[in-house]
Amino acid sequence: MGILTWTYIIVGITFAIYIGIAIWSRAGSTKEFYVAGGGVSPLANGLATAADWMSAASFISMAGLISFMGYDGSVYLMGWTGGYVLLALLLAPYLRKFGKFTVPDFVGDRYYSKTARLVAVICAIFISFTYVAGQMRGVGIVFSRFLEVEIETGVIIGMIIVLFYAVLGGMKGITYTQVAQFCVLIFAYMVPAIFISIMLTGNPFPQIGLGSELADGNGYLLDRLDGLLTELGFGTYTSGSKATIDVFFITAALMVGTAGLPHVIVRFFTVPRVKDARRSAGFALLFIAILYTTAPAVGAFGMYNMLSTTSNQPISSMPQWVGNWQKTGLIGVEDKNADGVIQYVKDPERNELMIDKDIMVLANPEIARLPNWVIALVAAGGLAAALSTAAGLLLVISTSIAHDLLKKSIMTGISEKQELVAARLAATAAVVIAGYFGINPPGFVAEVVAFAFGLAAASFFPVIIMGIFSTRMNKEGAIWGMVTGLLFTIGYIMYFKFINPAANTPENWFFRISPEGIGTLGMLLNFAVSTLVSRFTPAPPLHIQELVEEIRIPRGAGEAVHH
């Protein structure tokens, strides 16, 4: 069977499973819609958290970044993996003990302020929309290649699917759908990685194959990659070109941004006890590590195979995978010197092969000439990764609007049924807006997601950490800290990415810190402003200080509080 037929079969089966789970687990109350009733088991929550966490950026784009950036791409591995450890150790148990539905709920009650809640709602919505744009873009890329439709059409199909199970099932439906999506995405990621590792190195473990000798006797894989890229004018694969300070700031932004991501934090409100929050965090880290330890190998395998099959090859004998991806507009071939041979070189004036970084993982099985069913499986995995995270983000947006904005601030007298309707309407509107950004993205998938992490680092992380560990932190400090960190980070990213992109070079960056890493500086400004303002304004009420002391002893937590 052809790729298209296999794709319809495998993607169709997985979508039927997701929709079936959504119908089976549809939410009947706000508690089920927001936190799945608070009764999810640690293992199921660990699987769901891993799926929520491993987005299109992890599945589709991260290995692509590593393919083209080599050593410099390790900042994404270190930042995202380290960030989850930070989240599991510093935040998850304490936030679960606090027992609220959302991050703005925590901020509003901890800082005894509707204004603080409103600022947190704005931050959550802004971060989530930035993040979800990358997911919808990933959905469009998968559909455009494997279902042979336009990217815009692919995004619309993804919108309809995610709208169905996110709006119908809420967190309850999303949780059990994400369990299925994790199984799909991890199987789809590992199968081609193992196949290609065996083909290139004879080793069935991709993590070991990365550092192994090539089966054809041409030396070690990484040494061969260094040689090929150097011949084409690129830097060596195993050395980096980023400034040390930028590597540090990007890694730190991704780490602390992880700990401030509202769609991941809310997952720890779905388990019955604080002990279960810790256990589910441990399970999730184990499941995440499977993909993240494999990504460097997938990136290296993809780059080696791509160079071997395209560079200095006659146009007349270009491999079929190039033609397949040309139809999507994500690969471009232009014979600039009219010699009939494709030149893939660093010099943009001479380079004749333009490749979108986001396609490397999806194209990898085709490049390696794996069976058609494997290629279709990867498509299903990419969709599972993008849709699982998109659903979690859309839930954050809908609950921020319905619960934190309407119920807690504007229309405090609405019933639970009215609140549930408002949450579903908000999710519907969010899907439409997310679809627009998926069709008109501000960058490639991992880059857009990195911006979301920077915004989360600059806004949420300081107020959550100090809200847990500092009795002196008050509402004035929290509000001014969040506003300062968010505005500074947004302004920096907007200037270099949209207002004056020609200036987006290391020479023009502040202390050579890229827009992807500026969230760390925004976070430091947030800490400084919030600490300074708290010092010169009244201390929090005594009952808030006692609450903070109680939160830091993570035992005896009851159910999530709904009020």
XYZ file of C-alpha atoms in Angstrom:
563
model
C 0.000 0.000 0.000
C 1.054 3.590 -0.602
C 1.920 6.198 2.027
C -1.415 7.988 1.614
C -3.428 4.817 2.192
C -1.385 3.832 5.228
C -1.728 7.366 6.611
C -5.510 7.324 6.277
C -5.646 3.952 8.054
C -3.286 4.693 10.955
C -4.308 8.322 11.522
C -7.974 7.351 11.140
C -7.665 4.620 13.794
C -5.872 6.912 16.259
C -8.373 9.730 15.747
C -11.262 7.299 16.298
C -9.632 6.254 19.578
C -9.205 9.875 20.724
C -12.803 10.785 19.898
C -14.123 7.593 21.513
C -12.247 8.365 24.717
C -13.596 11.935 24.692
C -17.177 10.673 24.415
C -16.623 8.056 27.123
C -15.033 10.542 29.555
C -17.015 13.703 28.830
C -17.066 16.200 31.680
C -20.306 16.735 33.578
C -19.090 19.280 36.140
C -16.583 22.119 36.391
C -14.353 19.969 38.577
C -14.210 17.275 35.888
C -13.711 19.930 33.206
C -10.885 21.720 35.072
C -9.027 18.962 36.972
C -10.608 15.668 35.791
C -12.401 15.312 39.135
C -9.081 15.212 41.027
C -8.982 11.400 40.899
C -6.469 10.512 38.171
C -3.949 7.804 39.103
C -0.234 8.739 39.250
C 0.642 6.413 36.333
C -2.126 7.774 34.094
C -1.246 11.335 35.074
C 2.429 10.646 34.349
C 1.562 9.387 30.864
C -0.780 12.342 30.257
C 1.789 14.834 31.543
C 4.455 13.370 29.245
C 2.109 13.722 26.261
C 1.138 17.248 27.351
C 4.800 18.121 27.712
C 6.144 16.502 24.524
C 4.601 18.837 22.013
C 5.134 19.320 18.299
C 8.324 21.140 19.270
C 9.662 18.007 20.985
C 8.453 15.490 18.409
C 8.744 17.406 15.148
C 11.081 20.324 15.629
C 13.674 19.574 18.307
C 15.546 16.871 16.388
C 15.305 19.121 13.320
C 17.010 21.894 15.258
C 19.714 19.476 16.388
C 20.134 18.304 12.780
C 20.922 21.817 11.576
C 22.484 23.317 14.718
C 24.469 20.313 15.906
C 26.044 20.965 19.296
C 24.210 24.288 19.663
C 20.908 22.425 19.587
C 21.771 20.858 22.946
C 20.403 23.952 24.696
C 16.886 22.692 23.952
C 17.653 19.263 25.373
C 19.243 20.639 28.539
C 16.674 23.355 29.072
C 13.504 21.339 28.554
C 14.701 18.254 30.432
C 16.212 20.204 33.317
C 13.117 22.353 33.510
C 10.898 19.390 34.116
C 13.143 18.262 36.997
C 12.862 21.764 38.435
C 9.073 21.629 38.136
C 8.826 18.221 39.791
C 11.055 19.145 42.728
C 10.188 22.780 43.455
C 6.612 23.320 42.390
C 4.401 20.291 41.820
C 3.895 19.055 45.423
C 3.388 22.531 46.856
C 0.938 23.686 44.221
C -1.015 20.457 44.629
C -1.272 21.119 48.351
C -2.631 24.600 47.672
C -5.453 22.826 45.854
C -6.651 25.353 43.294
C -7.767 24.729 39.729
C -5.412 27.055 37.834
C -2.213 29.077 38.129
C -4.144 32.398 38.135
C -6.258 30.866 40.922
C -3.076 30.304 42.938
C -1.767 33.806 42.186
C -5.106 35.470 42.996
C -5.564 33.698 46.347
C -1.908 33.680 47.406
C -1.581 37.397 46.688
C -5.130 38.219 47.919
C -5.773 40.422 44.904
C -8.159 40.451 41.933
C -5.631 42.601 40.095
C -2.911 39.982 40.578
C -5.354 37.345 39.337
C -6.173 39.447 36.272
C -2.491 39.975 35.427
C -1.922 36.216 35.817
C -4.874 35.498 33.514
C -3.391 37.793 30.850
C 0.018 36.121 31.225
C -1.520 32.622 30.982
C -3.513 33.494 27.873
C -0.564 35.201 26.177
C 1.810 32.311 26.926
C -0.717 29.688 25.880
C -1.568 31.361 22.581
C 2.130 31.745 21.756
C 2.700 28.071 22.539
C -0.412 26.749 20.803
C 0.526 28.553 17.573
C 3.499 26.196 17.285
C 1.293 23.149 17.848
C -1.230 24.090 15.179
C 1.628 24.814 12.782
C 2.934 21.303 13.457
C -0.493 19.818 12.714
C -0.614 21.723 9.419
C 2.837 20.473 8.388
C 1.919 16.828 9.056
C -1.381 17.016 7.195
C 0.095 18.953 4.279
C 2.590 16.201 3.515
C 0.865 12.996 4.451
C -2.725 13.785 3.498
C -1.574 15.892 0.545
C -3.576 18.979 1.494
C -2.586 22.616 1.950
C -1.086 23.562 5.325
C -4.108 25.821 5.921
C -6.486 22.903 5.352
C -4.415 20.715 7.659
C -4.634 23.294 10.445
C -8.420 23.479 10.054
C -8.741 19.666 10.277
C -6.627 19.713 13.450
C -8.800 22.502 14.886
C -11.941 20.428 14.421
C -10.443 17.328 16.077
C -8.977 19.108 19.092
C -12.116 21.210 19.499
C -14.221 18.065 19.749
C -12.423 16.310 22.563
C -11.163 19.399 24.423
C -14.553 21.124 24.528
C -16.576 17.971 25.179
C -14.323 16.244 27.689
C -12.438 19.086 29.354
C -9.512 17.957 31.513
C -11.144 14.570 32.097
C -11.396 13.842 28.369
C -8.007 15.393 27.635
C -6.245 13.344 30.341
C -7.298 9.935 29.063
C -6.899 11.003 25.446
C -3.342 12.072 26.260
C -2.590 8.639 27.713
C -3.442 7.143 24.312
C -1.554 9.913 22.508
C 1.619 9.248 24.502
C 1.547 5.579 23.491
C 1.133 6.589 19.844
C 3.795 9.304 19.799
C 6.510 7.373 21.655
C 5.994 4.259 19.483
C 6.044 6.437 16.353
C 9.261 8.156 17.469
C 11.182 5.073 18.537
C 10.356 2.634 15.696
C 12.042 4.619 12.880
C 14.884 5.662 15.208
C 15.661 2.009 15.951
C 15.359 0.996 12.283
C 17.679 3.768 11.106
C 20.188 3.118 13.907
C 20.416 -0.521 12.815
C 20.776 0.481 9.144
C 23.534 3.038 9.784
C 25.471 1.557 12.705
C 24.186 -1.961 13.282
C 23.179 -0.958 16.824
C 19.480 -1.230 17.801
C 19.806 1.442 20.511
C 19.780 4.922 18.901
C 21.358 6.498 21.980
C 24.393 4.243 21.542
C 24.260 4.334 17.751
C 24.877 8.096 17.882
C 28.436 7.476 19.055
C 29.053 4.287 17.074
C 30.973 3.464 13.920
C 29.107 3.420 10.626
C 28.219 -0.019 9.336
C 29.808 0.772 5.940
C 33.238 1.198 7.547
C 33.513 4.972 6.882
C 34.435 5.759 10.481
C 32.327 7.068 13.335
C 28.992 8.718 12.550
C 29.797 12.032 14.253
C 33.284 12.215 12.711
C 31.779 11.610 9.280
C 29.158 14.315 9.870
C 31.857 16.791 10.899
C 33.757 16.046 7.695
C 30.731 16.331 5.398
C 29.575 19.645 6.880
C 33.082 21.133 6.843
C 33.412 20.287 3.140
C 30.202 22.217 2.470
C 31.372 25.315 4.350
C 29.393 24.726 7.551
C 30.834 24.508 11.042
C 31.539 21.101 12.520
C 28.518 19.249 13.873
C 30.089 18.547 17.272
C 31.158 22.110 18.080
C 28.993 25.152 18.717
C 29.054 28.758 17.556
C 26.742 30.333 20.140
C 28.217 32.633 22.758
C 28.500 30.963 26.171
C 26.282 33.590 27.772
C 23.554 32.972 25.192
C 23.728 29.206 25.728
C 23.329 29.804 29.458
C 20.447 32.243 29.069
C 18.524 30.093 26.566
C 18.965 26.981 28.728
C 17.883 28.859 31.850
C 14.874 30.411 30.067
C 13.710 26.993 28.899
C 14.248 25.487 32.369
C 12.433 28.087 34.430
C 9.906 28.593 31.648
C 9.019 24.916 31.981
C 8.373 25.421 35.675
C 6.053 28.321 34.849
C 4.029 26.715 32.054
C 0.386 26.756 33.163
C -0.752 23.763 31.081
C 1.870 21.510 32.717
C 1.355 22.828 36.247
C -2.400 22.233 36.126
C -1.785 18.519 35.539
C -0.664 18.147 39.155
C -4.079 19.308 40.363
C -5.695 16.211 38.823
C -4.307 13.641 41.302
C -5.883 12.861 44.698
C -2.901 13.558 46.984
C 0.424 15.399 47.231
C 2.198 12.021 47.292
C 0.549 11.196 43.971
C 1.736 14.506 42.482
C 5.334 13.508 43.239
C 4.868 10.002 41.878
C 3.217 11.219 38.669
C 6.086 13.691 38.189
C 8.541 10.806 38.477
C 6.623 8.684 35.970
C 6.396 11.611 33.540
C 10.153 12.256 33.756
C 10.840 8.600 32.940
C 8.525 8.686 29.911
C 9.919 12.022 28.719
C 13.496 10.730 28.973
C 12.757 8.013 26.402
C 12.184 10.584 23.669
C 14.695 13.172 24.825
C 17.627 10.767 24.995
C 16.750 9.587 21.475
C 16.380 13.036 19.849
C 20.153 13.714 19.385
C 20.501 10.435 17.490
C 17.440 11.148 15.331
C 18.869 14.583 14.465
C 22.282 13.186 13.530
C 20.799 10.287 11.526
C 18.556 12.687 9.624
C 21.353 15.103 8.712
C 23.708 12.283 7.637
C 21.083 10.660 5.417
C 19.993 14.002 3.969
C 23.547 14.978 3.014
C 24.232 11.520 1.620
C 21.196 11.566 -0.683
C 21.022 15.197 -1.868
C 24.311 17.110 -1.719
C 26.119 17.232 -5.099
C 23.509 14.975 -6.685
C 22.123 15.541 -10.220
C 18.678 17.150 -10.236
C 17.511 14.447 -12.641
C 18.184 11.773 -10.015
C 16.902 13.591 -6.929
C 15.398 11.088 -4.456
C 11.631 10.801 -4.363
C 11.338 12.237 -0.849
C 12.559 15.632 -2.096
C 9.791 15.768 -4.694
C 7.208 14.679 -2.131
C 8.125 17.499 0.251
C 8.487 20.070 -2.534
C 4.719 19.856 -3.004
C 4.254 21.247 0.527
C 6.543 24.213 -0.093
C 8.785 23.167 2.812
C 11.658 22.178 0.509
C 12.877 24.309 -2.353
C 15.291 23.319 -5.142
C 16.810 25.958 -7.431
C 19.651 25.262 -9.849
C 21.240 28.722 -9.567
C 24.335 27.966 -11.668
C 22.449 25.817 -14.199
C 24.907 22.911 -13.948
C 22.226 20.302 -13.311
C 23.705 19.434 -9.897
C 22.268 20.420 -6.491
C 24.695 22.306 -4.282
C 23.855 22.348 -0.560
C 26.338 24.835 0.934
C 26.429 27.436 3.705
C 26.749 30.424 1.366
C 23.120 31.565 0.737
C 24.106 32.996 -2.650
C 25.261 29.576 -3.853
C 22.986 27.281 -1.836
C 20.462 25.509 -4.079
C 18.556 23.414 -1.517
C 16.270 25.164 0.999
C 14.934 22.910 3.773
C 12.481 23.868 6.531
C 13.906 22.710 9.861
C 10.513 21.404 10.945
C 10.415 18.563 8.415
C 13.495 16.566 9.416
C 11.823 14.122 11.800
C 8.794 13.657 9.553
C 10.951 13.197 6.449
C 13.534 10.977 8.179
C 11.799 7.637 7.440
C 11.349 8.627 3.779
C 14.981 9.689 3.485
C 16.050 6.335 4.956
C 13.592 4.474 2.645
C 11.745 2.785 5.486
C 8.446 0.942 4.802
C 5.389 3.086 4.061
C 3.612 2.003 7.251
C 6.503 3.447 9.317
C 6.228 6.761 7.467
C 2.477 6.860 8.188
C 3.118 5.936 11.830
C 5.411 8.952 12.213
C 2.637 11.155 10.829
C 0.247 9.801 13.467
C 2.876 10.391 16.156
C 3.451 13.984 15.087
C -0.284 14.648 15.201
C -0.557 13.016 18.644
C 2.240 15.218 19.997
C 0.791 18.431 18.587
C -2.843 17.747 19.458
C -2.125 16.567 23.021
C -0.318 19.773 23.902
C -2.763 21.956 21.980
C -5.634 20.483 23.987
C -3.890 21.192 27.303
C -3.160 24.768 26.262
C -6.705 25.388 25.074
C -7.989 24.133 28.416
C -5.741 26.633 30.211
C -7.132 29.439 28.068
C -10.748 28.413 28.595
C -10.409 27.933 32.355
C -8.503 31.207 32.731
C -11.371 33.028 31.036
C -14.321 31.130 32.546
C -13.038 30.442 36.071
C -10.531 33.175 36.842
C -11.893 36.049 34.797
C -15.661 35.516 34.819
C -16.359 33.452 37.964
C -13.783 35.092 40.217
C -13.670 38.664 38.903
C -16.513 39.829 36.643
C -19.617 37.613 37.083
C -19.158 36.114 40.524
C -22.791 35.016 40.762
C -22.889 32.636 37.787
C -23.860 29.018 38.405
C -21.621 26.009 37.832
C -23.595 25.131 34.690
C -23.144 28.660 33.304
C -19.435 28.531 34.119
C -19.100 25.226 32.247
C -20.857 26.704 29.196
C -18.562 29.752 29.355
C -15.496 27.469 29.515
C -16.618 25.573 26.420
C -17.372 28.763 24.500
C -13.968 30.163 25.491
C -12.279 26.955 24.289
C -14.103 27.230 20.969
C -12.978 30.820 20.469
C -9.432 29.864 21.497
C -9.328 27.087 18.881
C -10.261 29.562 16.145
C -7.580 32.061 17.204
C -5.007 29.266 17.589
C -5.842 28.102 14.077
C -5.165 31.580 12.717
C -1.720 31.621 14.332
C -1.071 28.111 13.049
C -1.732 29.333 9.499
C 0.250 32.559 10.035
C 2.986 31.515 12.500
C 5.598 33.990 13.795
C 8.422 31.458 13.237
C 9.196 27.764 12.981
C 7.690 25.477 15.608
C 10.509 25.171 18.150
C 11.342 28.881 17.883
C 7.743 29.891 18.621
C 7.616 27.476 21.558
C 10.915 28.852 22.902
C 9.323 32.308 23.001
C 6.444 30.884 25.071
C 8.926 29.429 27.547
C 10.691 32.782 27.807
C 7.407 34.533 28.534
C 6.526 31.938 31.184
C 9.963 32.348 32.787
C 9.658 36.131 32.887
C 6.112 36.252 34.249
C 5.019 33.201 36.251
C 8.119 31.517 37.658
C 9.170 34.236 40.141
C 5.676 34.814 41.578
C 5.062 31.078 41.969
C 8.438 30.365 43.589
C 8.245 33.362 45.923
C 4.585 32.654 46.568
C 5.605 29.242 47.922
C 8.868 30.059 49.685
C 8.591 33.705 50.804
C 6.147 34.963 53.425
C 7.276 38.536 52.692
C 6.186 38.537 49.037
C 3.018 40.655 48.751
C 0.456 41.518 46.079
C 2.156 44.768 44.990
C 5.442 42.946 44.421
C 3.758 40.134 42.485
C 1.815 42.481 40.204
C 4.697 44.803 39.365
C 7.107 41.886 38.971
C 4.862 40.059 36.479
C 4.124 43.222 34.488
C 7.800 44.207 34.316
C 9.066 40.760 33.309
C 6.360 40.198 30.713
C 6.559 43.637 29.059
C 10.359 43.585 28.892
C 10.456 40.112 27.343
C 7.645 40.813 24.870
C 9.269 44.094 23.847
C 12.664 42.484 23.216
C 11.197 39.609 21.185
C 8.908 41.913 19.193
C 11.742 44.305 18.334
C 14.167 41.709 16.994
C 11.617 39.357 15.429
C 9.018 41.713 13.979
C 9.866 45.419 14.248
C 13.508 45.283 13.112
C 14.407 41.710 12.089
C 17.441 42.950 10.155
C 19.039 43.794 13.516
C 18.536 40.262 14.855
C 22.250 39.424 15.039
C 24.520 38.695 18.029
C 26.270 42.041 17.545
C 23.024 43.927 18.194
C 21.654 41.802 21.019
C 21.847 43.034 24.591
C 25.024 41.389 25.962
C 24.756 38.951 22.996
C 21.571 37.423 24.491
C 19.221 36.170 21.762
C 15.415 36.636 21.809
C 15.130 32.925 22.671
C 17.131 33.497 25.870
C 15.894 36.920 26.937
C 13.225 35.386 29.181
C 15.966 34.663 31.731
C 16.778 38.352 31.993
C 13.048 39.104 32.185
C 12.833 36.649 35.078
C 15.709 38.330 36.917
C 14.014 41.701 36.451
C 10.793 40.199 37.799
C 12.602 38.901 40.892
C 14.353 42.238 41.439
C 11.231 44.391 40.993
C 8.961 42.147 43.058
C 11.494 41.937 45.902
C 12.104 45.690 45.901
C 8.406 46.601 45.769
C 7.569 44.083 48.513
C 10.212 45.600 50.738
C 8.675 49.089 50.582
C 4.995 48.112 50.713
C 2.902 46.504 53.501
C 3.561 42.867 54.373
C 0.926 40.260 53.447
C -1.876 39.651 55.992
C -1.075 37.217 58.780
C -3.403 34.506 57.434
C -1.552 34.584 54.082
C 1.810 34.226 55.824
C 0.451 31.262 57.790
C -0.895 29.766 54.547
C 2.559 29.981 52.950
C 4.128 28.258 55.948
C 1.545 25.476 55.686
C 2.061 24.988 51.927
C 5.763 24.324 52.442
C 4.909 21.192 54.438
C 3.602 19.047 51.554
C 1.493 16.536 53.417
C -2.113 16.233 54.424
C -3.483 17.827 51.264
C -7.149 17.365 50.606
C -9.108 17.610 47.413
C -8.872 20.564 45.044
C -11.030 23.392 46.356
C -13.869 24.722 44.214
C -15.428 27.985 45.307
